Coordinates of C-alpha atoms in Angstrom, one line a residue:
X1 CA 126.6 142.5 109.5
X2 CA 128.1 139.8 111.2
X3 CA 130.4 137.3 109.5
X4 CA 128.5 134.6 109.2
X5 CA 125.7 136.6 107.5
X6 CA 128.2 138.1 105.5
X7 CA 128.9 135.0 104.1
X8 CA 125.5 134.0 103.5
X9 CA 125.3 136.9 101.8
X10 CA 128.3 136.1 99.7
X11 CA 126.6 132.9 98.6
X12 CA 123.4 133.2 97.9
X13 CA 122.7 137.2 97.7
X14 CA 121.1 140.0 100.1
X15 CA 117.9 139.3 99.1
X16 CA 117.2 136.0 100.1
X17 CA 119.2 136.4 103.7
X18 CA 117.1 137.3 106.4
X19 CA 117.3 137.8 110.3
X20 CA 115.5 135.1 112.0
X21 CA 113.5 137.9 114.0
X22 CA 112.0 139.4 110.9
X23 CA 110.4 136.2 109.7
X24 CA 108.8 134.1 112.8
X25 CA 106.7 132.6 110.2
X26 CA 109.9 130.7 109.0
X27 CA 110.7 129.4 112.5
X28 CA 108.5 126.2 113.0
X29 CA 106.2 124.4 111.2
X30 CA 102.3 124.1 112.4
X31 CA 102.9 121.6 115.3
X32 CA 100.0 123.0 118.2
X33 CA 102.5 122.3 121.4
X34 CA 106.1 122.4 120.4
X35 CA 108.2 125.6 121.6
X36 CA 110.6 127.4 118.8
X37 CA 113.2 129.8 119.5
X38 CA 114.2 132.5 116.9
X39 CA 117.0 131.9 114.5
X40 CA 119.8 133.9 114.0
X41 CA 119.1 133.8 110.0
X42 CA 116.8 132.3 107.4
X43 CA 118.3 132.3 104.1
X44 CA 116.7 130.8 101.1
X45 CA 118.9 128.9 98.2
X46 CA 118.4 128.7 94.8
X47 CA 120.7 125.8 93.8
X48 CA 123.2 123.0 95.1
X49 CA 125.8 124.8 95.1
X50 CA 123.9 127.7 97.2
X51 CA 123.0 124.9 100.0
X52 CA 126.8 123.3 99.8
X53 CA 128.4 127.0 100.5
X54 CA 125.5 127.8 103.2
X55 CA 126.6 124.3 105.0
X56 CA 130.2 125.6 104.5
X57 CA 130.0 128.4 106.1
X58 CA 127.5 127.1 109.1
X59 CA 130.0 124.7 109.1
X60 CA 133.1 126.7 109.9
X61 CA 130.8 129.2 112.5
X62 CA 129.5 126.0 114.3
X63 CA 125.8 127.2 113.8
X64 CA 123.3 124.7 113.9
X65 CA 121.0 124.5 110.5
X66 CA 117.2 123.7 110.1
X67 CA 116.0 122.7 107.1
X68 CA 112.6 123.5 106.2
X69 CA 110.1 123.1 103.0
X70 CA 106.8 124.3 103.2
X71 CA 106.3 124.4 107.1
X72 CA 102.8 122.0 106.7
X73 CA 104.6 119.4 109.5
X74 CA 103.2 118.6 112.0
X75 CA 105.6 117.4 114.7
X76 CA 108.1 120.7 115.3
X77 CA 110.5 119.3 112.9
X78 CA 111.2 122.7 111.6
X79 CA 110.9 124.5 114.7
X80 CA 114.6 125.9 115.0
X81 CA 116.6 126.3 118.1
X82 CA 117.4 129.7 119.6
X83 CA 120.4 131.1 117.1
X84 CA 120.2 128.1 114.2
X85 CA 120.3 129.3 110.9
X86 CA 117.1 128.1 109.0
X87 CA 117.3 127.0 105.6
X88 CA 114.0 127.5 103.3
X89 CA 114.2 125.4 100.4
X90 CA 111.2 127.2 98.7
X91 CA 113.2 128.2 95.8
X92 CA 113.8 124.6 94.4
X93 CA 111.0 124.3 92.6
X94 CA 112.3 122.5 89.1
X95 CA 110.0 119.7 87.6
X96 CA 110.9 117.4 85.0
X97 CA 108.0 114.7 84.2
X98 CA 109.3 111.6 82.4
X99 CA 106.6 109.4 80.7
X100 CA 108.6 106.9 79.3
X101 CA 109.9 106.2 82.7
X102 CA 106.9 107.4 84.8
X103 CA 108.9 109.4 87.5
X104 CA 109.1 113.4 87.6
X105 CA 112.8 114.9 88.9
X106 CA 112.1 117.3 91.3
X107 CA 113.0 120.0 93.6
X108 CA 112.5 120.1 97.4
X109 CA 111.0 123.3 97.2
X110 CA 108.1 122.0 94.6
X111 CA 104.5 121.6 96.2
X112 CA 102.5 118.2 96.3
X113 CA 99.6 120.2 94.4
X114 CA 102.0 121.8 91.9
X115 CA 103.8 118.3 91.2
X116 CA 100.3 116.5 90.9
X117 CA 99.2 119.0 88.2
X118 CA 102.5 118.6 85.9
X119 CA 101.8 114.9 86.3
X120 CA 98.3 115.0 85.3
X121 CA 99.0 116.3 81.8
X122 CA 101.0 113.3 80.7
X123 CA 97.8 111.3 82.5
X124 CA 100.0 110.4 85.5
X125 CA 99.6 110.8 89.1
X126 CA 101.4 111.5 92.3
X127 CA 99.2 109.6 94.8
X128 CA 100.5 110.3 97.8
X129 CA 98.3 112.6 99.9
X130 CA 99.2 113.5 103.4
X131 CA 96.3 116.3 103.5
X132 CA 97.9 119.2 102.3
X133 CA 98.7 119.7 98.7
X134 CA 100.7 122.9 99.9
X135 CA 103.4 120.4 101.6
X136 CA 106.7 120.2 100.0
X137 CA 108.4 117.2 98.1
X138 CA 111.4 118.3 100.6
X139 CA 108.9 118.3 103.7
X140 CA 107.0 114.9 102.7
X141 CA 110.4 113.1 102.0
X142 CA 111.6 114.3 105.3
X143 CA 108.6 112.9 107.3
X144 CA 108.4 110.1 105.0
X145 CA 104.1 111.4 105.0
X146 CA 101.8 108.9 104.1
X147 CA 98.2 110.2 103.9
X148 CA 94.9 108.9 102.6
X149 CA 96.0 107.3 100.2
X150 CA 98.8 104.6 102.0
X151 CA 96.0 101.8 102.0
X152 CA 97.0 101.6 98.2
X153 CA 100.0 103.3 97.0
X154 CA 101.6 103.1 100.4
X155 CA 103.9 105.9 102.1
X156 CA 106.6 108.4 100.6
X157 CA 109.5 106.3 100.7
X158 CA 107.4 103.8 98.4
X159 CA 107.6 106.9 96.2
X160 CA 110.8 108.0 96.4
X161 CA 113.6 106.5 94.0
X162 CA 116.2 109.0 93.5
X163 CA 117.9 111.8 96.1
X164 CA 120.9 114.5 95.6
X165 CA 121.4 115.7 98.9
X166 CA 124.3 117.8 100.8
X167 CA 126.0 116.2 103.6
X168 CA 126.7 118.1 106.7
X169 CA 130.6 118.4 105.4
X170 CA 129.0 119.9 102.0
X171 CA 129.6 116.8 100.0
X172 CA 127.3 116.3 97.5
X173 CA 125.8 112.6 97.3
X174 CA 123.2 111.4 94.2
X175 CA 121.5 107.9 95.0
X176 CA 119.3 106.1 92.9
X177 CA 117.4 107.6 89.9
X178 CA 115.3 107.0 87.1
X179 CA 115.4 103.5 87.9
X180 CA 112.6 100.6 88.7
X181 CA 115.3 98.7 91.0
X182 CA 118.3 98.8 92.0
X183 CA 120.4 96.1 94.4
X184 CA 124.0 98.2 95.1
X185 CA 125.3 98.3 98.4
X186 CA 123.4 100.1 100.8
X187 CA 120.1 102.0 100.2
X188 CA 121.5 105.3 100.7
X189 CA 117.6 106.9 99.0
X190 CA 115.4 105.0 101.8
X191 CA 118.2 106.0 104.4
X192 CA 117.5 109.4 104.2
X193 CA 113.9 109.6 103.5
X194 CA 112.6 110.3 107.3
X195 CA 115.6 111.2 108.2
X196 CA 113.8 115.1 109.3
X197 CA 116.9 116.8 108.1
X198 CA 119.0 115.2 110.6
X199 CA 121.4 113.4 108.2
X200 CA 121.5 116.1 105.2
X201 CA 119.8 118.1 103.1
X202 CA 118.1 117.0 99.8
X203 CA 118.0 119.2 97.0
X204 CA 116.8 116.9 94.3
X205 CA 114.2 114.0 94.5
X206 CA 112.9 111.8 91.7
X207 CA 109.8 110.0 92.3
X208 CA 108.0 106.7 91.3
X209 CA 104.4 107.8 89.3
X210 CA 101.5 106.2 88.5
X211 CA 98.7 105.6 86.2
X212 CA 95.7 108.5 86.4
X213 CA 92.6 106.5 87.2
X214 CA 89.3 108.4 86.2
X215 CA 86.8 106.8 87.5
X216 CA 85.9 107.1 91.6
X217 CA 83.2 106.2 93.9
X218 CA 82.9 106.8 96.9
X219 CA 80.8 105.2 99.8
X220 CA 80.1 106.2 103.5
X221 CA 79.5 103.7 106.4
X222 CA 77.9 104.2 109.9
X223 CA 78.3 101.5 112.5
X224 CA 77.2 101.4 115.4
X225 CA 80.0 101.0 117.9
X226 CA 84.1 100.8 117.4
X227 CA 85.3 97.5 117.5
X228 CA 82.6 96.7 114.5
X229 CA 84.1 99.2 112.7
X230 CA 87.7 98.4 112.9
X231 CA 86.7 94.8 112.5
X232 CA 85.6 95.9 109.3
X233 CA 88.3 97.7 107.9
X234 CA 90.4 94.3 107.4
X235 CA 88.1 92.4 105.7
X236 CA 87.6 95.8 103.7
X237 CA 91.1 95.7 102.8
X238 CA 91.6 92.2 102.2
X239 CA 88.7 91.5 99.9
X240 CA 90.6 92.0 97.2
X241 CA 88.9 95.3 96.0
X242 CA 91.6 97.5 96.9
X243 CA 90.4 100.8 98.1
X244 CA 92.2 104.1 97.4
X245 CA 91.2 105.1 101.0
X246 CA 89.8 103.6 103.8
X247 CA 89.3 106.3 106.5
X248 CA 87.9 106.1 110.0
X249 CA 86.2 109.1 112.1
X250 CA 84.6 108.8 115.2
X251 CA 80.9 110.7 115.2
X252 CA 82.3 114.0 116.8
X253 CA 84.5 114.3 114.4
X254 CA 81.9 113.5 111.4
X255 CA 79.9 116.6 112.8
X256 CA 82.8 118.8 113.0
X257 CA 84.3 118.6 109.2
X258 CA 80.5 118.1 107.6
X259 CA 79.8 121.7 110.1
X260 CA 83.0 123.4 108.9
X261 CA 82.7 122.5 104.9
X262 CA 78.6 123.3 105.2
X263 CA 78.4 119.0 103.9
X264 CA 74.7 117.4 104.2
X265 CA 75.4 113.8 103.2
X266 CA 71.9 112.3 103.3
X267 CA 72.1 110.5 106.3
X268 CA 68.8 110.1 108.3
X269 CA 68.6 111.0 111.4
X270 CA 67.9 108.2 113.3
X271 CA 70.9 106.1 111.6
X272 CA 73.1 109.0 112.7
X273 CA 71.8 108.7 116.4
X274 CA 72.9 105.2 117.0
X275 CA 76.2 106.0 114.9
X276 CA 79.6 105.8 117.0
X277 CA 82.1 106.0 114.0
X278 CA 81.7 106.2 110.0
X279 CA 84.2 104.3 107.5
X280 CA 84.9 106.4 104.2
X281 CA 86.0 103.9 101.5
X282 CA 87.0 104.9 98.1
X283 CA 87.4 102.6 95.1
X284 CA 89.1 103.9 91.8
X285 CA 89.9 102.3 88.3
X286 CA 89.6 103.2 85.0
X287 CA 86.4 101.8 83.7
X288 CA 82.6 102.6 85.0
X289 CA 81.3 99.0 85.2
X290 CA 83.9 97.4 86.4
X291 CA 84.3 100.4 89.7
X292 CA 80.4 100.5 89.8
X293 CA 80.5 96.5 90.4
X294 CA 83.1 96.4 92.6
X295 CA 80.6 98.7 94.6
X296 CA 78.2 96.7 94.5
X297 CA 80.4 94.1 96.3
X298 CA 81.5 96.7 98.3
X299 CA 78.1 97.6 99.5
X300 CA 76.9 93.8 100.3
X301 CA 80.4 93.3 102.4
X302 CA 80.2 96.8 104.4
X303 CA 76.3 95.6 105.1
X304 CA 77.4 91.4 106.6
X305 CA 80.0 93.5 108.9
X306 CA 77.4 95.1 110.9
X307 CA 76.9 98.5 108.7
X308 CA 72.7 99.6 109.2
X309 CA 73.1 100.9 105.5
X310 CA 75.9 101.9 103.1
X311 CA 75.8 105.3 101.2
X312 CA 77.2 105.7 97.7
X313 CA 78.1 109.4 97.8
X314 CA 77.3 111.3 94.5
X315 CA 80.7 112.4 93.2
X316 CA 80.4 115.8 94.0
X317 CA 79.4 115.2 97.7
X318 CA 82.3 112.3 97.5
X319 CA 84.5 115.0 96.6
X320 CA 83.9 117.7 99.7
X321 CA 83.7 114.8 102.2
X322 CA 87.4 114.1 101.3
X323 CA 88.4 117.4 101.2
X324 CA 86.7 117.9 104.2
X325 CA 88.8 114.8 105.7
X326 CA 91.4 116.2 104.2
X327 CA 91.4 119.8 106.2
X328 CA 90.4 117.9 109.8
X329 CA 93.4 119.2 111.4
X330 CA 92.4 123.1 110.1
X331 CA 88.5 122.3 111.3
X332 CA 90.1 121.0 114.9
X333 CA 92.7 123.5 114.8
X334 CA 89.7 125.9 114.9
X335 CA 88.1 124.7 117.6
X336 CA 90.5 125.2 120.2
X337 CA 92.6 121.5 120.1
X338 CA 96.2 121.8 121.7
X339 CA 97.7 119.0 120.3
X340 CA 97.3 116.8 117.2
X341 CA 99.3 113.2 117.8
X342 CA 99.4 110.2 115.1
X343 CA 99.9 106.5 116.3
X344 CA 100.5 103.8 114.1
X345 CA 99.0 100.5 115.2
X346 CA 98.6 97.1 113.9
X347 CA 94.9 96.8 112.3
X348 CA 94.2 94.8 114.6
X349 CA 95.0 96.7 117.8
X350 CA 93.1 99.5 116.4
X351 CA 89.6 99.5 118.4
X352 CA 92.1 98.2 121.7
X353 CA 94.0 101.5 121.2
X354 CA 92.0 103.9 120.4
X355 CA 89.6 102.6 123.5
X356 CA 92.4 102.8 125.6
X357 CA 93.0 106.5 124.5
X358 CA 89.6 107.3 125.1
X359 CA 90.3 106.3 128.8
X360 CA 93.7 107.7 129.0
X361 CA 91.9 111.2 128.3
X362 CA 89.4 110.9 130.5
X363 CA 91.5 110.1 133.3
X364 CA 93.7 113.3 132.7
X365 CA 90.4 115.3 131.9
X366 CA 91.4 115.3 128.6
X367 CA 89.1 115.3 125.7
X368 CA 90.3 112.9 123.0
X369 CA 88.9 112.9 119.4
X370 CA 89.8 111.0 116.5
X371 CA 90.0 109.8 113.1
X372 CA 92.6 107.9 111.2
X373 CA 93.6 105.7 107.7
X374 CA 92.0 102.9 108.8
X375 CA 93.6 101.2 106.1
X376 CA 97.0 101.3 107.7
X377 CA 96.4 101.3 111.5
X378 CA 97.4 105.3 111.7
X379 CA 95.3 106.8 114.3
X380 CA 95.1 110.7 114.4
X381 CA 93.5 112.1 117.7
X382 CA 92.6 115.7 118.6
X383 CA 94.0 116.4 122.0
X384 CA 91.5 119.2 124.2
X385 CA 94.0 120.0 127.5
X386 CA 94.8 123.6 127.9
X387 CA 96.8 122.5 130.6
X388 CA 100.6 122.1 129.8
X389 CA 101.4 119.4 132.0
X390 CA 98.1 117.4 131.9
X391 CA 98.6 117.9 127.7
X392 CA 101.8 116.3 128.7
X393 CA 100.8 113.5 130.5
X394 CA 98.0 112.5 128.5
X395 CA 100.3 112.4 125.2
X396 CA 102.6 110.9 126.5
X397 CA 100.5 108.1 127.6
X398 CA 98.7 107.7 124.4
X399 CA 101.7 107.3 122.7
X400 CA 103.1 104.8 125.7
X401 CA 99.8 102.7 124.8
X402 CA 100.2 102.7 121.3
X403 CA 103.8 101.0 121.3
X404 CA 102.8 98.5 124.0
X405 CA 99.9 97.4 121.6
X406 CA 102.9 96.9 118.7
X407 CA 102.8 100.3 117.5
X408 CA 105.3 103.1 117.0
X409 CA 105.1 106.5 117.9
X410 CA 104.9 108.1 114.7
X411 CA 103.3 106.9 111.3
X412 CA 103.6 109.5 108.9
X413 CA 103.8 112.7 111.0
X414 CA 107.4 112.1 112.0
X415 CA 109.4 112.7 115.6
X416 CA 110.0 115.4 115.3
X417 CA 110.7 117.9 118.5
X418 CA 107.2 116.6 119.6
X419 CA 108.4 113.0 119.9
X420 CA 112.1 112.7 120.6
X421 CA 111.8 112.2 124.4
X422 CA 109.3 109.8 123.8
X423 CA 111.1 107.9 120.9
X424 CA 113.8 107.9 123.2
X425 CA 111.7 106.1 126.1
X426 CA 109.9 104.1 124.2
X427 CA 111.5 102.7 121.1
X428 CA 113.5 99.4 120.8
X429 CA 117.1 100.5 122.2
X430 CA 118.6 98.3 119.5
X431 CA 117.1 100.4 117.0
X432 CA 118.0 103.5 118.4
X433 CA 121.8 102.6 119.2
X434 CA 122.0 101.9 115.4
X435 CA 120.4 105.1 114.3
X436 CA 122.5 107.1 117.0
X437 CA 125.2 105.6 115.6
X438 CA 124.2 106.8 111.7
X439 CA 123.5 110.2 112.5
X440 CA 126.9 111.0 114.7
X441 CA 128.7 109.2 111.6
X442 CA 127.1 111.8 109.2
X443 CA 126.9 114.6 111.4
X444 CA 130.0 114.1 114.0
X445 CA 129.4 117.6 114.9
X446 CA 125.6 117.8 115.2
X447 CA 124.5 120.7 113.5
X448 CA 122.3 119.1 111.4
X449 CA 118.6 120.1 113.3
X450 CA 119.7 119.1 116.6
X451 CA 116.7 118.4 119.0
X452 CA 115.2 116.4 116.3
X453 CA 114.3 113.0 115.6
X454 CA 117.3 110.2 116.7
X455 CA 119.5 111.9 119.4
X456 CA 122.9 110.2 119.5

């Protein structure tokens, strides 16, 4: 046993050290096309104090750490470097719901699926849904995830309101908290929520809930080309209805989920045929009439903007399409895709980007798939490349497109491995002088998930 392990040991017990070689499973997350190398160690906490004497004792080693939740990302954010030791947060897994304030205190380790259910007994939510209620409350705050749901309740950080995290010197910070404002110096919460374990690691988060609204319906909309359907999704979102989702898929991918989850959703034939993309929109509240008119109107509005006809989805149809949407990357996953990117657009660049992706593709013989929160501008495409450097080129360029149009790289997935180089080449210098800056004052020595993110 070497020293460092020995230590480890010393902190948080034999049995939850590990060598890195005898759990690969705990060396990257589910990224497609990111390499990994094997850790030296994976050692899994079960307190504060655990993570402040693991960052101790990396500390005085020099040994590079990786944080890591449930492994759900998406961008190699967890994939550890070659001798890092990697620190699975799995065992944080406290929740405290507070329905006088409406937030719920937290631990990394606690999954989206497990907080939602605590939530729902005192009639409250957690809306955020990046498409995997196995993801971590760690993982999500990491990425800052967004999901379906963003249109309306917006992105993690509009979530989070409260963090205890360990610096990379082992001092504990706590920021925020039960609070429904704050205005103190700087916002050390939003600071570190995206930060991808680069600036510390949080072992506590407290987070905004909100209302359980009973009542859904769900409609689906085939139009007939793309820039009808993106034209749509503003007027859509700023009717005034406010949908709990407003998602886009192209007709490939349509086929694909409704194949994979065995989904018929009543849609003839012939509209099908003359279909390029669909719009899912989803409208909640807590009373039947007043959702079932706001359908109505939601119907008549999806029909002037160049929809052949509008389906209201019964509710358990409604309920498998989403999960259906929900589990795209598994269903694309399984049919042989290399690479899943997201690009966050303006609105109104959307049908310009995503044709320009199209082309991008085919000029690298790459086939390019997508579907996306519509709502927000996030486009999700499917990369099919088995070639490495043609994968290369063709991601690279979609990304390229996406910030020329007044995008950014990443909206909800995060940087990432997948995206540093091209963060690096394509984001605002400005920007990224600042953040260098940030993370070399927390992190002077860089052991904080170096490769990641924000190099300095």
């Amino acid at each position: 046993m070497g020293d460092l392990e020995h230590r480890l040991v010393e902190v948080v017990g034999a049995a939850h050290v590990r060598a890195g070689a005898d759990a690969p499973d705990d060396a990257h997350d589910e990224a497609l096309a990111v390499p990994h190398g094997t850790p030296a160690l994976v050692v899994r906490p079960g307190d504060t104090a655990d993570v402040v004497g693991i960052v101790h004792a990396c500390r005085a080693s020099g040994t590079p750490i990786v944080a890591r939740g449930a492994g759900t990302g998406l961008s190699g954010g967890a994939n550890a470097p070659d001798g890092a030791v990697v620190v699975c947060l799995d065992r944080l897994t406290d929740v405290t719901i507070d329905d006088v304030d409406h937030v719920a205190v937290v631990g990394p380790g606690v999954t989206l699926a497990q907080l939602d259910a605590a939530a729902r007994e005192h009639g409250l939510t957690y809306p955020v849904r990046p498409g995997e209620q196995s993801a971590s409350l760690g993982g999500t705050v990491a990425t800052n995830a967004g999901g379906m749901h963003a249109v309306r309740y917006g992105v993690t950080r509009a979530h989070v309101v409260g963090l205890e995290a360990v610096l990379a010197d082992g001092t504990v910070v706590r920021a925020g908290g039960r609070l429904a404002k704050v205005s103190s110096g700087y916002d050390v919460v939003q600071l570190l929520t995206g930060s991808e374990g680069t600036l510390a690691l949080v072992t506590e988060v407290t987070v905004r809930l909100q209302p359980h609204l009973p009542v859904r319906r769900t409609v689906l909309a085939p139009f007939p080309d793309l820039p009808t359907t993106t034209a749509a999704v503003a007027r859509v979102v700023g009717s005034g209805l406010a949908p709990a989702l407003c998602e886009y898929l192209d007709d490939p991918t349509m086929d694909a989920i409704c194949a994979a989850a065995d989904l018929s959703l009543g849609v003839p034939d012939d509209v099908r045929a003359g279909a390029d993309a669909y719009l899912v929109v989803e409208l909640v509240g807590r009373r039947e009439d007043r959702v079932d008119e706001d359908l109505a109107e939601l119907g008549e509005l999806l029909t002037a903007l160049g929809a052949p006809d509008v389906y209201a989805l019964p509710e358990g149809s409604a309920r498998r399409l989403v999960e259906a949407r929900e589990q795209t990357f598994w269903t694309i996953k399984a049919r042989g895709a290399d690479e899943i990117v997201d690009v966050v657009v303006p609105r109104s660049a959307m049908a310009e980007f995503i044709g320009r992706s199209r082309e991008i593709g085919a000029a690298h013989g790459s086939r390019v798939l997508g579907c996306g929160h519509a709502g927000d501008g996030n486009v999700h495409f499917a990369v099919f490349q088995p070639d490495p450097d043609a994968l290369e080129r063709t991601l690279h360029e979609i990304l390229a497109a996406g910030v020329a149009l007044g995008g950014a790289v990443s909206g909800e997935h995060g940087v990432g491995r997948a995206k540093a180089a091209a963060l690096a080449e394509l984001g605002d210098p400005g920007a990224l002088a600042v953040m260098a800056r940030v993370r070399a004052a927390l992190d002077p020595d860089g052991l904080l998930n170096p490769g990641c993110g924000v190099t300095p």
